[in-house]
Short mmCIF file of C-alpha atoms in Angstrom, two decimals:
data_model
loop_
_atom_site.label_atom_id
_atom_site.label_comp_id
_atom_site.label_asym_id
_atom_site.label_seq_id
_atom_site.Cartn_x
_atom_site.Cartn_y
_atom_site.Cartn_z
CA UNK A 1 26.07 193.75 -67.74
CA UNK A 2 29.52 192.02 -68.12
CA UNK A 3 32.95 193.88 -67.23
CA UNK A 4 35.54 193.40 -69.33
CA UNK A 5 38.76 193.60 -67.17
CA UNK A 6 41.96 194.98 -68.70
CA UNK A 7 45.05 192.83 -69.85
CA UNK A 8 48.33 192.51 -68.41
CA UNK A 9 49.75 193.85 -71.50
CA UNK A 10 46.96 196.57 -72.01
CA UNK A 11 47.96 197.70 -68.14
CA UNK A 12 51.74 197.74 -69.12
CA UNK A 13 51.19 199.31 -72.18
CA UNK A 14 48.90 202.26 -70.51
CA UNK A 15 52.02 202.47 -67.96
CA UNK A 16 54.69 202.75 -70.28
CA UNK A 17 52.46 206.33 -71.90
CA UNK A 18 51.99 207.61 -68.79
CA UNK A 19 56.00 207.36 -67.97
CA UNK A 20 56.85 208.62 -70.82
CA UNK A 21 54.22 211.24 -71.00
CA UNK A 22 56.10 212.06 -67.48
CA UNK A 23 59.23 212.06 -68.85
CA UNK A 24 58.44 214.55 -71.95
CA UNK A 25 56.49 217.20 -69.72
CA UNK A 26 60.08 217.05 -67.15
CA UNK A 27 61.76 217.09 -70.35
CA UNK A 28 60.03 219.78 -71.55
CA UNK A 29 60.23 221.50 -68.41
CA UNK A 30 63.82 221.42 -68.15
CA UNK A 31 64.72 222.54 -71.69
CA UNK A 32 63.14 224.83 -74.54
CA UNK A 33 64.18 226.30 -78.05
CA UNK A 34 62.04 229.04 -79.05
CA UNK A 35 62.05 230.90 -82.63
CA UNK A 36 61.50 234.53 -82.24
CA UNK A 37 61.43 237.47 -84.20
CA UNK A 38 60.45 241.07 -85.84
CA UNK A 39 59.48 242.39 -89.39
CA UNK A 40 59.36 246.60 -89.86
CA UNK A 41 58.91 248.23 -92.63
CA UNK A 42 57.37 251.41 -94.21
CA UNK A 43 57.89 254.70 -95.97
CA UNK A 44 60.41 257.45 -95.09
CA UNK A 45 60.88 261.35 -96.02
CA UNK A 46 63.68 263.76 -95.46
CA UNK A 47 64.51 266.59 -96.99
CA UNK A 48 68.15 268.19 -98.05
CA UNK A 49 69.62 264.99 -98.75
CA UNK A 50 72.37 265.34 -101.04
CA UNK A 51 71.79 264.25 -104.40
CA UNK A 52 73.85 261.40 -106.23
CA UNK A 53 74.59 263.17 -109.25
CA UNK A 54 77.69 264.67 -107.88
CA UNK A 55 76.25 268.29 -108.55
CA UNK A 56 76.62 268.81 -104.38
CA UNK A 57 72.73 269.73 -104.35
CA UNK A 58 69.86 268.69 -102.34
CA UNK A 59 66.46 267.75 -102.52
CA UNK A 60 63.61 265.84 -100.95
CA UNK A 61 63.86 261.97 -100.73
CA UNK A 62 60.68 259.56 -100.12
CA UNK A 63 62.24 255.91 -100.24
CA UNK A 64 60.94 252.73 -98.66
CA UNK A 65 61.48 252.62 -94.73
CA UNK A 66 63.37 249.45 -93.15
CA UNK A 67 64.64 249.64 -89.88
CA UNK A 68 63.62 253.15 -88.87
CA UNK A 69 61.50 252.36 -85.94
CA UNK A 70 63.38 248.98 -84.69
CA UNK A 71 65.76 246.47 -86.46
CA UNK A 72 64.31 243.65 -88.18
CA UNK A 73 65.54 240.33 -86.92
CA UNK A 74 64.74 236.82 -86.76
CA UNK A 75 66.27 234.55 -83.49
CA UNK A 76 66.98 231.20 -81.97
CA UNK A 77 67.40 231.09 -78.28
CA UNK A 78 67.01 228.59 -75.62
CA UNK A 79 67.64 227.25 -72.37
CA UNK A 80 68.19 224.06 -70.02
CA UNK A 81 67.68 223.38 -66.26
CA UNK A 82 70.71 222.15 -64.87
CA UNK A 83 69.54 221.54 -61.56
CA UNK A 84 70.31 224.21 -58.44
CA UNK A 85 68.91 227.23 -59.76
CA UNK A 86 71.20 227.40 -62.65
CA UNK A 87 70.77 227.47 -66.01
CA UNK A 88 72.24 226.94 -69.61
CA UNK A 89 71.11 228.76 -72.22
CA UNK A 90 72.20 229.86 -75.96
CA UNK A 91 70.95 232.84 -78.61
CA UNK A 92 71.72 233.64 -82.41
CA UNK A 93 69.90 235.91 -83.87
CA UNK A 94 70.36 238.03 -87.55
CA UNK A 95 69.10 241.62 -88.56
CA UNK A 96 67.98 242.21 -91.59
CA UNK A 97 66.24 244.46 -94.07
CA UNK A 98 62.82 243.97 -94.72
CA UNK A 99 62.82 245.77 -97.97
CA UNK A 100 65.08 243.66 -99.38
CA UNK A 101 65.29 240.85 -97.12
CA UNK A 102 69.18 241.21 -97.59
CA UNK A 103 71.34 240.97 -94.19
CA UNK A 104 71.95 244.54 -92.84
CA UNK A 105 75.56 245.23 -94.79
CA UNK A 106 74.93 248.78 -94.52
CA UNK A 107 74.50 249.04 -91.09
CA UNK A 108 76.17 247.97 -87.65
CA UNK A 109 74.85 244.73 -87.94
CA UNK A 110 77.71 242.92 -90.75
CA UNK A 111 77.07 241.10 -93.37
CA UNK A 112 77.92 237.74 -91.04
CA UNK A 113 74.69 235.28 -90.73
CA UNK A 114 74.15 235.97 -86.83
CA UNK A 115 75.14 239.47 -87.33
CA UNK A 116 73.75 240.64 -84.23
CA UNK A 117 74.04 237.88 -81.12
CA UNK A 118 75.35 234.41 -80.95
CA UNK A 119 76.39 233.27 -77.84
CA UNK A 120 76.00 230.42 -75.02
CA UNK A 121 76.00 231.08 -71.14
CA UNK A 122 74.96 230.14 -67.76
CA UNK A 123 72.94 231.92 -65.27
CA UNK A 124 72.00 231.72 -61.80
CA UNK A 125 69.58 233.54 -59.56
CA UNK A 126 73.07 233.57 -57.01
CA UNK A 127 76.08 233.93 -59.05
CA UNK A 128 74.28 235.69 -61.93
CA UNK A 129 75.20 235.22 -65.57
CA UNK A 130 78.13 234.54 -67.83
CA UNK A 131 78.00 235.16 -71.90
CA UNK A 132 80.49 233.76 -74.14
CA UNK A 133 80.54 235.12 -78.04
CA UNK A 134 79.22 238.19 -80.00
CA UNK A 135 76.65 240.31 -78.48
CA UNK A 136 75.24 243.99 -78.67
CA UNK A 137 77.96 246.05 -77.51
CA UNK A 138 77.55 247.54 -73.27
CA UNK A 139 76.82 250.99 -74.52
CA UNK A 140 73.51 249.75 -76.36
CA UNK A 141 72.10 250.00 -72.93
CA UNK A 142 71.72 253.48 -73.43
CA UNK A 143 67.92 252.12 -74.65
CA UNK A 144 66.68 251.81 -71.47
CA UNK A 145 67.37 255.59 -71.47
CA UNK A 146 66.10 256.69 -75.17
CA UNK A 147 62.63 258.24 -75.36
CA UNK A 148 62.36 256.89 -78.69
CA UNK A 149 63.39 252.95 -78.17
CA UNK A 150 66.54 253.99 -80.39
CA UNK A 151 64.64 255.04 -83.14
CA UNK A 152 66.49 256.61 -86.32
CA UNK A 153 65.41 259.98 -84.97
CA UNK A 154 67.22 259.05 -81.84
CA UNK A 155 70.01 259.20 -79.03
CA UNK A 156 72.55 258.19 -81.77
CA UNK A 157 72.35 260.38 -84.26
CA UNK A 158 74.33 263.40 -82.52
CA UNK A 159 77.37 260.98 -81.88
CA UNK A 160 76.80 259.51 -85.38
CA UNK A 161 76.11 255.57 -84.09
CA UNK A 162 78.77 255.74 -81.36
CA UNK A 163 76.39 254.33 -78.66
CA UNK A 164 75.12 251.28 -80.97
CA UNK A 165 77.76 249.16 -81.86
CA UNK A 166 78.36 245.91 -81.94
CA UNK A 167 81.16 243.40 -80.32
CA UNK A 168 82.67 240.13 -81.30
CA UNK A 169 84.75 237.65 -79.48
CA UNK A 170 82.93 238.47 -75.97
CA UNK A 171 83.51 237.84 -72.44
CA UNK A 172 80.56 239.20 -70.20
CA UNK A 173 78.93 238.67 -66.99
CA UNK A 174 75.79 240.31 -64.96
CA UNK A 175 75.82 240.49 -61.59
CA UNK A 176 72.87 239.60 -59.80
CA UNK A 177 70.59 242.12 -58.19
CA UNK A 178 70.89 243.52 -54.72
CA UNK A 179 68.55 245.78 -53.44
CA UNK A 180 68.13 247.27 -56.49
CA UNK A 181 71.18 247.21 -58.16
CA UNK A 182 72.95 245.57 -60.45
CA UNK A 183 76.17 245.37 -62.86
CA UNK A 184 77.23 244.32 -66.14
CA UNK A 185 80.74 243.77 -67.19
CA UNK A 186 82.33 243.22 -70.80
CA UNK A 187 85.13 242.78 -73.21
CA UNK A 188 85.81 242.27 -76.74
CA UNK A 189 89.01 241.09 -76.89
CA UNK A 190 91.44 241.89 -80.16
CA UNK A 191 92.71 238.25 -80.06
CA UNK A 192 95.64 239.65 -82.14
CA UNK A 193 99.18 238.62 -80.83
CA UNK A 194 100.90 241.69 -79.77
CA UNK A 195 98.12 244.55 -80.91
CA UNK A 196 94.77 245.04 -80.21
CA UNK A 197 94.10 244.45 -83.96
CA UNK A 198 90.65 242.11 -84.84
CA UNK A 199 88.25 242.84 -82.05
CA UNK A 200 84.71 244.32 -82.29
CA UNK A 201 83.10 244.53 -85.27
CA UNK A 202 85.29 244.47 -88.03
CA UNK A 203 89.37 244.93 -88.45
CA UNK A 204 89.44 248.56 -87.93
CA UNK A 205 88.28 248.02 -83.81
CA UNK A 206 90.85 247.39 -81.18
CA UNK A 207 89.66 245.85 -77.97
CA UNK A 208 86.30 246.97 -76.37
CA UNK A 209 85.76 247.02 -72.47
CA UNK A 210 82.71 248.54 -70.75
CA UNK A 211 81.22 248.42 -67.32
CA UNK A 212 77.18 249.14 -67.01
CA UNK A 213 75.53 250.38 -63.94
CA UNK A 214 71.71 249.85 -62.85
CA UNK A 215 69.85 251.08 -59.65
CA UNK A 216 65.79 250.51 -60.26
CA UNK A 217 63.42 251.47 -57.62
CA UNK A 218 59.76 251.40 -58.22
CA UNK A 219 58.76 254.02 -60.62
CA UNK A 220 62.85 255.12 -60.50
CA UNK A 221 65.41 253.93 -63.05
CA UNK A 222 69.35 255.15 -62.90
CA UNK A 223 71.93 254.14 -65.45
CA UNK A 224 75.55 254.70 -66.06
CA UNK A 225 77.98 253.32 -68.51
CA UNK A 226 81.09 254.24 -69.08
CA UNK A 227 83.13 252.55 -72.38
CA UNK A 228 86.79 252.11 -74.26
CA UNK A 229 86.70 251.49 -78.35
CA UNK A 230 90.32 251.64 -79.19
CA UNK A 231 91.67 251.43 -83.11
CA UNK A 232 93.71 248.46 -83.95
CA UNK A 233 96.72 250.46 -82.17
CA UNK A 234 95.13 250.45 -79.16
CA UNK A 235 94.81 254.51 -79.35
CA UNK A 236 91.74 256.96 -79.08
CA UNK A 237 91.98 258.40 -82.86
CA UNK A 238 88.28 259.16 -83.61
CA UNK A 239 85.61 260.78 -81.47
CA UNK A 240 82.34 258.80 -82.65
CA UNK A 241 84.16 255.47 -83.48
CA UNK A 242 87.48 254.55 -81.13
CA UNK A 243 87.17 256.39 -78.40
CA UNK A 244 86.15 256.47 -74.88
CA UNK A 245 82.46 256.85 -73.44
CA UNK A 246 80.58 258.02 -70.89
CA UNK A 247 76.27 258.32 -70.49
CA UNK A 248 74.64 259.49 -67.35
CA UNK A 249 70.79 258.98 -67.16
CA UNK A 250 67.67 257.94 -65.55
CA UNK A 251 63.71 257.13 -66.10
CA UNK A 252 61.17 257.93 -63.88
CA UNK A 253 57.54 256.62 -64.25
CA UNK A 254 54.52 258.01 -62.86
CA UNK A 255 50.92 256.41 -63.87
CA UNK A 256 50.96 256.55 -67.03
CA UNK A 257 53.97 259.60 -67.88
CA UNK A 258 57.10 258.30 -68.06
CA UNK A 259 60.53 260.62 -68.55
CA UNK A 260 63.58 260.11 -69.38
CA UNK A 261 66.82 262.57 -68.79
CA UNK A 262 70.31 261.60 -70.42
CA UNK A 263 73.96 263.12 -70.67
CA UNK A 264 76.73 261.47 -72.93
CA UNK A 265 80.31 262.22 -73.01
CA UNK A 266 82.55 261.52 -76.10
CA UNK A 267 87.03 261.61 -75.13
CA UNK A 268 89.63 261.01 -78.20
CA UNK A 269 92.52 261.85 -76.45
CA UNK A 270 94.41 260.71 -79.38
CA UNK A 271 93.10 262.71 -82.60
CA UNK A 272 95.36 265.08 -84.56
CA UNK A 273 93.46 268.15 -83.56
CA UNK A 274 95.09 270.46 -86.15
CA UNK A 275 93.45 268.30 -88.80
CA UNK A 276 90.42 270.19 -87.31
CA UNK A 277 88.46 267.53 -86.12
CA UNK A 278 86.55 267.12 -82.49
CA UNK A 279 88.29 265.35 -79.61
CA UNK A 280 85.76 266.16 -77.17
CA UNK A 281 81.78 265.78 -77.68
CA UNK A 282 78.55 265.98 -75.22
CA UNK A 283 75.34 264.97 -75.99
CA UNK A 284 72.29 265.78 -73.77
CA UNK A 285 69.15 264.96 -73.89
CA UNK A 286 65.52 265.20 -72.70
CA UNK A 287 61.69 263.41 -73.45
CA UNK A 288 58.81 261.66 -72.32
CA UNK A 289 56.16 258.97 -72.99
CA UNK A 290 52.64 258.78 -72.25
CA UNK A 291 50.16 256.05 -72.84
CA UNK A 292 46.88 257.58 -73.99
CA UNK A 293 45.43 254.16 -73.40
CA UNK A 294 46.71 251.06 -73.77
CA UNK A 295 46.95 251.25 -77.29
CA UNK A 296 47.89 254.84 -78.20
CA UNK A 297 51.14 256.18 -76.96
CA UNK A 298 52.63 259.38 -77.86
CA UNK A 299 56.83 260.07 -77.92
CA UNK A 300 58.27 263.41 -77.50
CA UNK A 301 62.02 264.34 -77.08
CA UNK A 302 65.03 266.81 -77.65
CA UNK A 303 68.12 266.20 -78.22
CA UNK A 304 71.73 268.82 -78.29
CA UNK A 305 75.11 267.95 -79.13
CA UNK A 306 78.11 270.27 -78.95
CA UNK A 307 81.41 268.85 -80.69
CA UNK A 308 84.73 271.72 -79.71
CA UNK A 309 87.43 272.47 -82.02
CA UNK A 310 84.99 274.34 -83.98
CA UNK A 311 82.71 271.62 -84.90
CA UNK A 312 79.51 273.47 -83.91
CA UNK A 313 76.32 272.10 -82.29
CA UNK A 314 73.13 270.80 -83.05
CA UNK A 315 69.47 270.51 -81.75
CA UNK A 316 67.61 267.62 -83.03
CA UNK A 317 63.73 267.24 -82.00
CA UNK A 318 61.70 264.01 -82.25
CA UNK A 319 58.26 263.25 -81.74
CA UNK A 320 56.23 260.17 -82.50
CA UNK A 321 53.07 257.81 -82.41
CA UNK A 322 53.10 254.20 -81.54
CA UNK A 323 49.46 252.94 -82.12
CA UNK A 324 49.30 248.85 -80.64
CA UNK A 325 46.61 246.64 -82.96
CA UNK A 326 47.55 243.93 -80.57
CA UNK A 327 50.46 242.69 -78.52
CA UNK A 328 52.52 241.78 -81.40
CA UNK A 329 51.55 244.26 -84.10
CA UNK A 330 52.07 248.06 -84.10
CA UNK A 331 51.71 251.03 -86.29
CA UNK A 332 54.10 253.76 -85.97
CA UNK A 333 54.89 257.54 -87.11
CA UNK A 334 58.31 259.50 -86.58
CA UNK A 335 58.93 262.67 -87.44
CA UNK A 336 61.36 265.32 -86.44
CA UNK A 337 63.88 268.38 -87.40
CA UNK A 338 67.44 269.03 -87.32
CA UNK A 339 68.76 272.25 -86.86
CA UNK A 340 72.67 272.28 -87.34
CA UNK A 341 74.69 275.14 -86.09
CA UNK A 342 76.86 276.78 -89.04
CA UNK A 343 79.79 274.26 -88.13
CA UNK A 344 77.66 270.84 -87.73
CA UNK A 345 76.65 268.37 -90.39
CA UNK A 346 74.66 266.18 -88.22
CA UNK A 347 71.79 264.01 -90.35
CA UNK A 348 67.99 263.71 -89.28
CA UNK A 349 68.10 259.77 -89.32
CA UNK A 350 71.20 257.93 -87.72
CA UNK A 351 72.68 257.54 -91.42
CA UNK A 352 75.25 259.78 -91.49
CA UNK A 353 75.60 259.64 -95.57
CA UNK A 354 71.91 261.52 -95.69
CA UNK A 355 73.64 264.26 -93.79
CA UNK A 356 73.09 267.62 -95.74
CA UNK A 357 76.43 269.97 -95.52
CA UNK A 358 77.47 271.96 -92.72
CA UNK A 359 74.84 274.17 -91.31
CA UNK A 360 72.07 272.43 -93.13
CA UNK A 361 68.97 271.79 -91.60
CA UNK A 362 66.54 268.54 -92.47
CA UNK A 363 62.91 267.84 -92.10
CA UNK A 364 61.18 264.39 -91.84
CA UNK A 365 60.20 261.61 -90.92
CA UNK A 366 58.53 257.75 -91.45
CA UNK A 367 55.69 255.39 -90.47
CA UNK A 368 55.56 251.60 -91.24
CA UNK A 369 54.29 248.51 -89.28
CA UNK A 370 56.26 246.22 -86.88
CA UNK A 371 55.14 242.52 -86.37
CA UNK A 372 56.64 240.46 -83.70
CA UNK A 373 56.98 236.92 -83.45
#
C-alpha cells in the first residue's frame, strides 16, 4: 500500500490551527462575557387594601404577581485575567417586571436602563476588590440574614424598604478574607458642589456611606452593618428613608435546619417630632429553613417592629414553600399576616401604598414560578 506523505503547505497550514486553536482556548481562558438572568411571575392576594375609588374602604385584591418572590432581571457581566492573581471585571444588569415587561418605575430599581448594577472593578485574591459605579446599596446585605431571601413578606416591610435601596455614583471595596472575616466599605457620593444634593437614587438622597461586617465559620454566619442616608441637606429628616442604620444578625446551619436571628435599628436625629412622626425604630426578627429534600424546602419566620412617638408596633408572620423542578426553575408559595397595633399602618407586602389604615390587619399571600438563566 502506498503512503501519501503530507505537504509543506498542508504541515504549515495544520500548524497555523493548532496555534491559533492555542491562542483562542488562552484567550478564552483569560476573558469571558456571560448573559445572565431571572423571570418571576405569578398571582398575588391580600386583603384590606384600600380601594381606588376614594370612598377610604377596603376589600380583597387578587392581581398578577411580579417580583414578589425575587426581582426579575436580565445581566451582562464579565471578567479578564490580568496576570498576578488579579482580575478585571464589569456588570450591568436591569430589573424589570415580568407582567409587563416594563422597567421597575415603581419600585427601587428607577426607570434608568441598568437600574440595578453597572459598574467595572478589579479584584485580587491579596488586595481584594474595588467597584466603581451604581450598585445595590451596603444595607442589601441584610439578605444573607432574611429567612425569606427578601421576599415581599420580608425583613423590609416593617422599615417600609429602608434596608433595600439602591446607590449611584459608587466607590466600594471588599477586603479580602482572613480567618474568617471580611469587610466591605462604600459611598455614594452627592457629587453636588457645596451640598450633598444628587447622590443615591434619585435627587431627594444626600450622600450614602456604609461599612459591612462578615465573620463565617463552618455552619456559623455573623453580620453587621451599620449605614448613613442623608437628604440633600445632609440631615437625618425621615426614619425609613434618610436616616441612619444599624442590623445585628447571624445564620447558623445544622444538616439540613438552618436559622436565622436579626435586630435592626432605625436613628432620625433630625425629624420634627411634634409633627408626630417616629425618630427612632427597631425591627427584630426571627425564622428558619429546612430542606425536606433537595427539592422541597419549607420557610418560616416572624417579624416585630416598634416605631416611638406613638407610632405603635407590628407583628408580621411569614411562611413559605420553595419547590426546585431543577437547578434553574422553581415553584414558590408565600403567605403571611399582619397584625398592626392601633397606631401602625404597616402593609403585608413591602408596598407601602397596599397598606390598610392604622390598626388594620392584612391577610395573604402569592405563588408564581422563577426561571433562571
Amino acid at each position: 500500500m502506498k503512503q501519501v506523505k503530507p505537504s509543506f503547505i498542508g504541515a504549515k497550514t495544520l500548524c497555523a490551527l493548532a496555534l491559533m486553536g492555542a491562542f483562542s482556548a488562552q484567550a478564552q481562558a483569560q476573558s469571558s462575557v456571560t448573559i445572565y438572568g431571572r423571570v418571576v411571575a405569578g398571582v398575588d392576594i391580600m386583603t384590606n387594601v384600600p380601594k381606588n375609588d376614594g370612598s377610604g374602604t377596603t376589600g380583597t385584591r387578587v392581581r398578577s404577581a411580579s417580583n414578589q418572590w425575587g426581582t426579575s432581571m436580565i445581566g451582562f457581566k464579565g471578567t479578564e485575567d490580568l496576570g498576578g492573581g488579579t482580575n478585571a471585571f464589569f456588570l450591568l444588569e436591569s430589573g424589570f417586571g415580568s407582567t409587563t415587561g416594563g422597567l421597575n418605575g415603581t419600585d427601587i430599581n428607577g426607570t434608568s436602563l441598568f437600574n440595578r448594577r453597572s459598574y467595572v472593578g478589579l479584584s485580587s485574591a491579596n488586595a481584594g476588590t474595588l467597584k466603581l459605579g451604581k450598585n445595590l446599596f451596603i444595607n442589601n446585605d441584610v439578605w444573607f440574614l432574611d429567612p425569606t431571601g427578601q421576599q415581599w413578606i420580608g425583613t423590609a416591610n416593617l422599615v417600609r424598604g429602608r434596608n433595600w435601596p439602591g446607590a449611584s455614583n459608587v466607590i466600594e471595596y471588599t477586603t479580602p478574607t482572613f480567618g474568617g472575616f471580611g469587610a466591605t466599605l462604600q459611598t455614594s457620593l452627592g457629587e453636588a458642589a457645596g451640598s450633598f444634593s444628587k447622590g443615591g437614587t434619585s435627587t431627594k438622597y444626600g450622600r450614602k456611606d456604609g461599612l459591612s461586617l462578615v465573620y463565617q465559620n463552618n455552619g456559623l454566619e455573623l453580620r453587621g452593618i451599620y449605614d448613613v442616608v442623608r437628604d440633600p441637606n445632609g440631615r437625618y429628616t425621615d426614619v425609613y428613608d434618610t436616616s441612619k442604620e444599624l442590623i445585628l444578625g447571624g445564620t447558623y446551619k445544622i444538616d439540613k435546619l438552618k436559622l436565622f436571628l436579626g435586630y435592626e435599628n432605625l436613628r432620625a436625629p433630625d425629624v420634627n417630632v411634634a409633627s408626630g412622626a417616629p425618630d427612632r425604630v427597631n425591627h427584630y426578627w426571627l425564622g428558619a429553613n429546612y430542606d425536606v429534600t433537595s427539592q422541597l424546602q419549607l420557610v418560616g419566620s416572624v417579624f416585630h417592629v416598634n416605631a416611638n412617638n406613638g407610632n405603635g408596633s407590628a407583628n408580621l408572620f411569614m411562611a413559605g414553600v420553595n419547590y426546585f423542578l431543577s437547578k434553574r426553575t422553581l415553584l414558590y408559595v408565600g403567605a403571611g399576616t399582619m397584625r398592626n397595633g392601633n397606631n401602625a399602618n404597616y402593609s403585608l407586602e413591602a408596598d407601602s401604598s397596599t397598606g390598610g389604615g392604622k390598626g388594620t390587619n392584612q391577610t395573604g399571600g402569592y405563588f408564581g414560578i422563577a426561571h433562571s438563566f
